[in-house]
């Protein structure tokens, strides 16, 4: 399968409310359209994850980030510009996103992905996509495709047939940025 073919296949699944297993800029992820409530419900079921545990979503650029966060703190741009590894930031007051993706404290974790399969897919979809590690909740994050459990592979609607692009088997850094200027490193 070619990159173009895989993007088209995944795009069709996402547009129809489905879930995918795909290579992200970090680890393999389970994803769906981040504006589709029912698709997000499916991901919670696939992962056997409590809905009180928030999920991350990916956007393709700062412009898309600004469409889904009502007030992006200036510090976020500097953190992302100078980060040495993929960095997820938890923002206050998300907007235009499925309500079951928003944490109980009205925050949303977003990572800007600026290259690779996930970036191209998000640009084509024109909406953020969910990204959560491809494991049952509480189990170790798979470092390689061969470590992904059969129940995850059977649970998603489509498995993208591409290798993990960068071989980076580590999850992203996570930073909580409050609109009040507070900064907290989560991971």
Backbone as a ProteinNet text record, in pm:
[ID]
protein_1_A
[PRIMARY]
XXXXXXXXXXXXXXXXXXXXXXXXXXXXXXXXXXXXXXXXXXXXXXXXXXXXXXXXXXXXXXXXXXXXXXXXXXXXXXXXXXXXXXXXXXXXXXXXXXXXXXXXXXXXXXXXXXXXXXXXXXXXXXXXXXXXXXXXXXXXXXXXXXXXXXXXXXXXXXXXXXXXXXXXXXXXXXXXXXXXXXXXXXX
[TERTIARY]
84.1	0	88.2	43.3	117.5	63.9	141.3	99.5	-33	-43.2	-165.8	-286.3	-270.2	-379.5	-421.9	-325.4	-356.3	-426.9	-385.3	-453	-598.7	-622.4	-759.6	-845.4	-790.4	-863.7	-900.4	-800.6	-823.2	-922.4	-911.9	-1002.1	-1146.7	-1168.2	-1304	-1360.5	-1278.8	-1322	-1358.2	-1270.5	-1293.3	-1419.9	-1438.4	-1556	-1686.5	-1678.1	-1796.4	-1809.4	-1738.9	-1753.1	-1676.1	-1578	-1501.5	-1376.2	-1309.2	-1185.4	-1071	-950.9	-833.6	-720.1	-631	-503	-401	-317.2	-228.9	-98.2	5.7	131.9	120.7	158.7	158.9	303.9	326.8	463	535.3	465.2	527.2	503.7	404.1	372.6	252.3	220.8	99.1	-20.5	-117.3	-233	-363.1	-465.5	-602.3	-665.7	-733	-786.8	-923.5	-984.7	-1111.9	-1125.7	-1231.8	-1262.8	-1292.1	-1217.8	-1230.8	-1358.2	-1438.2	-1565.7	-1683.2	-1654.2	-1759	-1775.6	-1881.6	-1907.8	-1911.7	-1985.7	-2002.5	-1870.1	-1788.9	-1659.5	-1568.5	-1573.9	-1493.3	-1541.1	-1671.8	-1726.7	-1666.9	-1656	-1598.6	-1455.4	-1378.6	-1239.6	-1234.1	-1319.9	-1323.7	-1354.1	-1444.5	-1479.1	-1362.4	-1297.3	-1183.9	-1073.7	-1044.5	-936.9	-980.2	-1112.9	-1166.3	-1123.3	-1140.8	-1093.7	-1211.4	-1194.6	-1297	-1308.9	-1432.7	-1451.9	-1402.2	-1378.3	-1325.5	-1177.7	-1111.9	-971.5	-968.8	-922.7	-926.4	-832.7	-863.2	-782.8	-713.6	-607.6	-534.8	-594	-586.4	-617.2	-503.3	-495.2	-388.6	-446.6	-372.8	-406.8	-287.2	-312.1	-206.9	-121.3	-170.1	-94	-154	-88.3	-135.5	-273	-299.6	-429.5	-542.3	-522.8	-624	-632.5	-520.4	-519.3	-608.3	-593.1	-668.4	-818.7	-857.9	-1000.5	-1067.1	-988.1	-1044.9	-1011.7	-930.1	-899.2	-934.5	-1019.4	-1068.6	-959.2	-857.4	-750.5	-619.3	-540.1	-410.8	-310.3	-255.4	-157.2	-33.1	21.4	140.7	254.4	265.6	371.4	365.7	246.9	231.9	313.1	308.5	381.2	531.5	582.4	725.4	763.7	682.2	710.4	716.2	617.1	610.9	722.2	756.9	862	997.5	1024.1	1156.2	1161.9	1049.5	1047.4	1137.1	1212.2	1303.7	1234.6	1116.2	1043.5	895.4	813.7	670.4	613.6	538.1	488.5	338.2	266.9	122.5	99.6	11.4	-20.6	-168.8	-195.5	-333.4	-377.4	-483.3	-532.5	-666.5	-693.4	-824.3	-921.9	-1048.9	-1160.4	-1156.3	-1162.6	-1174	-1312.3	-1319.4	-1445.3	-1458.2	-1581.6	-1611.6	-1559.5	-1556	-1501.6	-1606.8	-1602.9	-1699	-1686.6	-1801.9	-1797.8	-1734.5	-1736.6	-1675.6	-1523.3	-1468.2	-1323.3	-1269.8	-1360.1	-1323.5	-1319.6	-1210.1	-1195	-1293.6	-1315.6	-1411.2	-1378.3	-1250.3	-1210.9	-1210.4	-1280	-1292.9	-1157.5	-1076.8	-947.8	-942.6	-846.1	-824.3	-675.5	-625.4	-484.9	-471	-385.3	-366.2	-217.7	-182.6	-46.3	-53	34.5	46.5	144.6	97.9	181	211.6	339.3	372.7	433.1	428.9	482.2	427.5	450.1	417.5	272.2	239.9	106.6	-3.3	10	-94.7	-118.4	-11.9	-23.8	-104.2	-67.1	-136.8	-283.5	-309.6	-446.8	-532.9	-479.4	-553.3	-581.5	-482.9	-503.3	-615.5	-621	-726.7	-863.4	-867.8	-993.2	-1043.8	-948.4	-979.2	-1039.3	-1012.3	-1056.1	-951.1	-947.4	-853.1	-890.1	-791.7	-819.1	-772.2	-841.9	-804.8	-677	-594.2	-474.7	-457	-474.2	-449.8	-369	-278.8	-190	-269.4	-212.4	-279.3	-266.8	-322.5	-319.2	-448.5	-477.4	-588.2	-545.6	-637.8	-608.1	-541.8	-431.3	-358.8	-247.7	-248	-142.3	-28.9	90.4	202.4	174	229	217.6	305.8	250.1	332.1	441.8	562.7	675.2	687.1	631.3	637.3	500.4	473	344.5	316	419.1	402.1	353.7	365.2	322.9	177.5	110	-28.9	-118.2	-206.2	-288.9	-390.8	-427	-526.4	-660.3	-697.2	-827.3	-829.6	-716.5	-707.8	-718.1	-641.4	-642.7	-782.1	-852.7	-988.3	-1090.6	-1061.8	-1157.6	-1172.5	-1063	-1069.6	-1130.1	-1180.2	-1240.6	-1137.5	-1019.4	-917	-778.5	-686.1	-547.2	-465.6	-406	-323	-198.5	-173.4	-64	61.7	114.9	239.4	323.3	454.8	539.3	536.5	572.6	588.7	705.2	681.5	773	908.1	907.7	1032.3	1097.4	1033.4	1090.3	1095.1	1041.6	1037.9	929.4	969.2	870.9	830.9	855.2	818.6	695.9	605	492.8	543.9	458	495.7	512.6	579.4	579.1	439	394.8	264.5	284.3	236.6	247.6	108.7	73.7	-55.3	-30.8	-97.3	-85.5	-218.7	-222.4	-347.1	-357.5	-478.5	-497.6	-452.1	-433.3	-386.7	-234	-166.3	-20.9	50.5	-23.6	40.8	91.8	204.8	265.3	296.4	254.1	282	323.4	439.4	485.5	420	343.4	270.9	356.3	418.2	500.1	613.4
-119.3	0	125.3	223.4	348.8	444.8	547	648.3	710.2	745.9	807.4	715.2	588.5	490.9	477.1	467.9	454	578	695.6	818.7	815.2	776.7	771.7	670.6	552.5	449.1	498.6	553.9	602.6	718.5	806.3	920.6	874.6	774.4	720.6	665.3	592.4	535.7	647.6	746.5	856.4	934.9	962.5	1040.1	965	832.4	750.6	708.9	779.5	754.9	636	589.1	472	505.9	399.3	410.4	347.6	400	347.7	322.9	233.9	215.1	271.5	364.9	433	476.3	495.9	546.4	696.6	740.6	884	931.7	1051.7	1103.4	1045.4	964.4	898.7	748.2	697.2	554.1	528.4	400.4	369.3	416.8	473.8	528.2	471.1	480.5	451.9	587.8	607.1	739.3	738.6	857	882.2	1032.6	1074.6	1216.1	1271.5	1371.9	1426.9	1508.3	1523.7	1594.4	1496.5	1365.9	1263.8	1190.9	1224.5	1170.6	1016.9	958.3	812.2	741.8	798.5	736.8	738.5	846.3	855	751.1	731.3	625.9	490.1	462.4	334.7	319.1	427.4	418.9	385.6	448.1	414.1	265	211.1	68.9	-19.5	15.2	-63.8	-71.4	42.1	47.7	1.3	-22	-54	54.7	177.5	293.5	369.4	414.4	496.4	628.5	671.8	797.1	917.9	901.3	1012.9	1037.8	940.9	957.9	1017.6	1139.1	1212.4	1152.7	1181.2	1138.2	1260.4	1234.9	1339.7	1353.3	1472.2	1483.3	1554.8	1530.2	1584.7	1685.5	1794.2	1892.5	1908.2	1964.7	1972.4	2098.6	2202.6	2327.4	2421.3	2535.5	2633.2	2687.8	2705	2758.2	2665	2534.1	2438.5	2438.2	2447.5	2455.1	2570.1	2685	2804.6	2791.6	2700.6	2677.9	2598.3	2523.1	2433.1	2470.8	2574.2	2625.3	2774	2815.2	2953.4	3056.8	3020.2	3115.8	3039.3	3033.7	2964.8	3059.6	3022.2	3109.6	3128.9	3248.5	3277.5	3180.1	3140	3048.3	2916.5	2874.9	2748.2	2750.8	2861.8	2871.4	2857.4	2919.2	2908.5	2767	2705	2567.1	2476.7	2488	2401.5	2431.9	2557	2596.6	2538	2532.7	2491.2	2348.6	2279.5	2142.8	2051.6	1968	1874.5	1743.1	1718.6	1596	1630	1541.6	1569.9	1606.6	1715.3	1769.5	1793.6	1737.3	1755.4	1860.1	1955.3	2057.8	2046.5	2054.4	2053.9	2199.5	2233.3	2370.9	2384.1	2504.1	2538	2571.4	2551.2	2596.5	2554.6	2423.2	2379.7	2414.9	2430	2461	2375.1	2356	2287.5	2144	2078	1942.4	1854.6	1725.3	1635.4	1647.7	1657.9	1683.5	1570.4	1446.9	1336.5	1331.3	1425.7	1438.9	1542.5	1625.7	1732.1	1674.8	1701.6	1652.3	1722.8	1664.2	1717.2	1860.4	1897	2033.5	2129.7	2090.9	2173.1	2201.6	2095.3	2105.7	2002.8	2020.9	1927.8	1920.2	1797.7	1774.9	1769.2	1855.3	1862.4	1861.3	1787.3	1788.3	1833.9	1925.7	1970.1	1875.1	1809.7	1716.1	1782.9	1807.6	1886.5	1807.8	1674.5	1594.4	1452.1	1376.8	1235.3	1203.3	1075.9	1024.8	1099	1111.4	1174.5	1318.6	1391.1	1530.1	1536.6	1452.8	1454.1	1413.5	1314.8	1269	1380.3	1448.3	1556.9	1670.2	1702.6	1808.7	1773.5	1646.6	1602.8	1600.4	1556.6	1549.6	1690	1781.8	1921.2	1931.5	1832.8	1831	1755.7	1779.6	1705.1	1556.6	1473.9	1332.5	1293.5	1198.2	1145.3	1064.2	1068.2	985.1	932.9	803.6	739.2	613.9	579.3	465.6	337.4	251.7	130.8	16.3	38.4	-64.4	-59.3	-169.9	-171.8	-82.6	-4.5	89.5	16.6	73.5	14.4	-80.5	-124.4	-213.8	-129.3	-188	-111	-62.2	54.9	108.8	25.7	-27.1	-106.8	-21.8	-73.3	-2.6	-38.3	-153.5	-199.9	-255.2	-255.6	-303.7	-445.4	-529.1	-669.1	-683.2	-577.6	-582.1	-538.4	-496.8	-451.7	-574.7	-571.2	-688.9	-715.3	-840.6	-882.4	-814.7	-790.4	-727.3	-583	-515.1	-379.1	-386.8	-477.2	-489.9	-525.8	-613.1	-652.2	-544.6	-462.8	-363.5	-243.3	-203.9	-86.8	-125.1	-23.7	-48.7	-62	-4.3	-11	0.1	-83.9	-78.3	-22.1	92.4	155.6	69.7	35.5	-54.7	24.6	94.5	170	151.6	152.4	141	269.9	259.2	379.4	457	582.3	659.5	690.6	722	771.2	673.9	561.3	464.9	514.4	633.3	687.5	613.6	526.7	444.9	505.2	633.4	698	786.3	787.4	880.3	1024.6	1119	1260.9	1310.7	1423.8	1497.7	1555.3	1576	1639.1	1753.2	1870.9	1991.2	2051.2	2091.9	2157.4	2307.1	2382.3	2528.5	2588.7	2658	2722.8	2862.7	2907.5	3044.6	3145.7	3099.4	3187.9	3195.7	3133.7	3139.5	3024.6	2931.9	2817.9	2718.5	2655.3	2554.6	2433.9	2315.4	2194.8	2084.9	2023.3	1912.6	1785.8	1718.6	1597	1472.4	1471.5	1354.8	1403.5
0	0	0	-71.6	-75.2	30.9	60.5	156.3	112.7	-14.9	-67.3	-49	-80.1	-66.3	78.5	168.4	310.9	365	320.3	363	316.7	191.8	138.4	214.8	241.5	315.6	455.5	526.2	662.7	661.9	564.4	552.8	537.3	452.2	433	563.7	636.9	765.4	862.7	875.5	969.6	934.4	806.4	762.8	789.5	798.9	823.7	970	1058.4	1201.7	1253.8	1177.3	1218.1	1297.3	1340.4	1416.9	1338.9	1359.5	1289.7	1388.7	1350.7	1418.4	1321.3	1366.3	1272.3	1337.5	1253.9	1307.7	1331.4	1450.9	1480.7	1477.7	1524.6	1534.9	1656.4	1735.1	1851.4	1841.7	1910.9	1910.2	1819.2	1796.2	1721.4	1802	1732.5	1801.4	1750.2	1834.7	1793.8	1775.2	1662.6	1635.6	1572.3	1573.4	1507.7	1490.1	1426	1411.7	1551.3	1592.1	1727.2	1746.6	1641.7	1656.1	1656.5	1649.7	1639.7	1774.1	1846.3	1979.4	1978.6	1884.6	1880.1	1851.5	1762.8	1731.1	1854.2	1930.7	2053.1	2154.6	2162.8	2250.6	2213.9	2082.9	2037	2088.3	2086.5	2131.6	2281	2360.5	2503.7	2521.6	2439.8	2448.8	2405.6	2294.7	2244.5	2349.8	2413.3	2512.6	2651.1	2669.1	2801.3	2899.9	2858	2933.9	2993.9	3116.3	3180.4	3105.1	3084.5	3011.7	3088.4	3217.7	3295.9	3264.5	3198.6	3160	3019.7	3009.4	2882.9	2777.8	2652.3	2539	2477.6	2403.8	2331.9	2191.8	2135.3	1992.9	1921.9	1792.2	1708.6	1610.8	1588.1	1486.7	1393.5	1275	1174.3	1181.9	1249.2	1253.8	1358.8	1379	1478.3	1442.1	1314.3	1271.7	1317.6	1301.7	1346.3	1498.7	1566.1	1712	1758.4	1695.8	1734.3	1708.1	1618.6	1591.7	1703.9	1782.7	1882.8	2027.7	2045.6	2179.1	2178.2	2272.8	2268.4	2294.5	2373.4	2402.1	2417	2310.2	2316.3	2382.5	2499.5	2565.2	2476.8	2476.8	2396.3	2426.6	2552.3	2592.7	2515.3	2477.1	2403.1	2274.3	2203.5	2076.6	2098.4	2203.8	2233.1	2274	2357.2	2398.3	2275.7	2188.7	2071.2	1971.4	1958.8	1864.6	1904.8	2035.4	2082.9	2139.1	2140.5	2194.2	2111.2	2179.8	2112.5	2076.2	2132.9	2102.3	2093.9	2036.7	2028.3	2165.9	2169.1	2295.1	2286.6	2382.4	2394.5	2502.6	2474.2	2573.1	2609	2738.2	2786.8	2799.8	2725.9	2719.8	2791.9	2841.6	2897.8	2785.1	2810.4	2727.9	2580.2	2553.6	2414.9	2358.9	2227.5	2159.6	2033.1	1987.6	1860.9	1856.5	1970.6	1979.1	2046.3	2020.1	2084.6	2236.1	2304.4	2449	2528.3	2477.5	2551.5	2533.9	2459.8	2447.7	2547.3	2597.2	2689.9	2832.3	2903.3	3041.1	3133.8	3250.3	3347.7	3389.7	3384.2	3422.7	3303.5	3195.5	3074.2	3008.9	2996.4	2927.5	2815.3	2726.9	2616.6	2587.3	2573.3	2540.1	2388.1	2333.7	2188	2155.9	2050.4	1997.3	1851.8	1815.8	1677.2	1608.5	1502.2	1425.6	1292.5	1266.3	1148.2	1032.2	1040.9	928.8	937.7	832.5	832	802.4	817.5	786.1	861.5	993.2	1074.1	1029.6	1002.2	956	825.7	730.7	601.8	616.3	700.6	722.3	783.9	883.7	949.2	849.7	768.2	667.9	570.3	531.5	437.4	505.8	631.5	705.5	741.3	760.8	799	939.8	1021.6	1161.6	1242.7	1373.1	1457.6	1462.7	1492.3	1515.3	1655.1	1712.4	1843.8	1828.5	1929.8	1933.3	2074.4	2088.8	2217.4	2189.6	2277.1	2252	2225.8	2143.8	2096.7	2196.7	2315.6	2420.3	2500.2	2567.9	2663.4	2779.6	2830.3	2938.9	3055.5	3103.1	3215.4	3174.3	3049.8	2999.2	2941.5	2923.9	2869.1	2726.5	2694.4	2558.7	2466.4	2355.9	2263.9	2199.8	2199.7	2137.8	1989.6	1951	1811.5	1772.2	1642.7	1592.9	1642.7	1647.4	1688.5	1833.3	1912.9	2053.3	2073.2	1966.4	1977.5	1991.9	2091.3	2120.5	2009.9	1996.8	1898.1	1919.7	2045.3	2070.3	2019.2	2023.7	1968.2	1815.7	1756.2	1609.8	1557.9	1629.8	1587.6	1620.8	1721.7	1767.5	1676.1	1609.4	1521.9	1387.1	1316.5	1184.9	1073.8	1093.5	988.7	1051.1	1004.1	1047.3	931	951.6	848	828.6	704.5	670.5	634.1	733.7	716.4	841.8	827.9	947	1027.5	1155.6	1237.2	1176	1140.9	1057.6	1119.9	1245.9	1303.5	1400.4	1423.8	1515.4	1659.4	1682.6	1817.9	1894.9	1983.3	2054.4	2187.9	2205.4	2331	2312	2410.6	2404.7	2412.1	2379.8	2382.6	2526.3	2537.8	2664.4	2679.7	2802.9	2825.9	2925.2	2885.2	2967.4	2983.1	3104.6	3131.1	3138.9	3048.6	3047.4	3085	3195.7	3236	3178.5	3155.1	3108	3212.9	3336.5	3443.3	3448	3349.3	3342.1	3409.9	3471.7	3537.7	3433.8	3464.9	3379.7	3467	3422.9	3499.8	3402.8	3423.7	3340.9	3395.3	3309.5	3348.7	3319.2	3199.8	3159.3	3070.3
[MASK]
+++++++++++++++++++++++++++++++++++++++++++++++++++++++++++++++++++++++++++++++++++++++++++++++++++++++++++++++++++++++++++++++++++++++++++++++++++++++++++++++++++++++++++++++++++++++++++

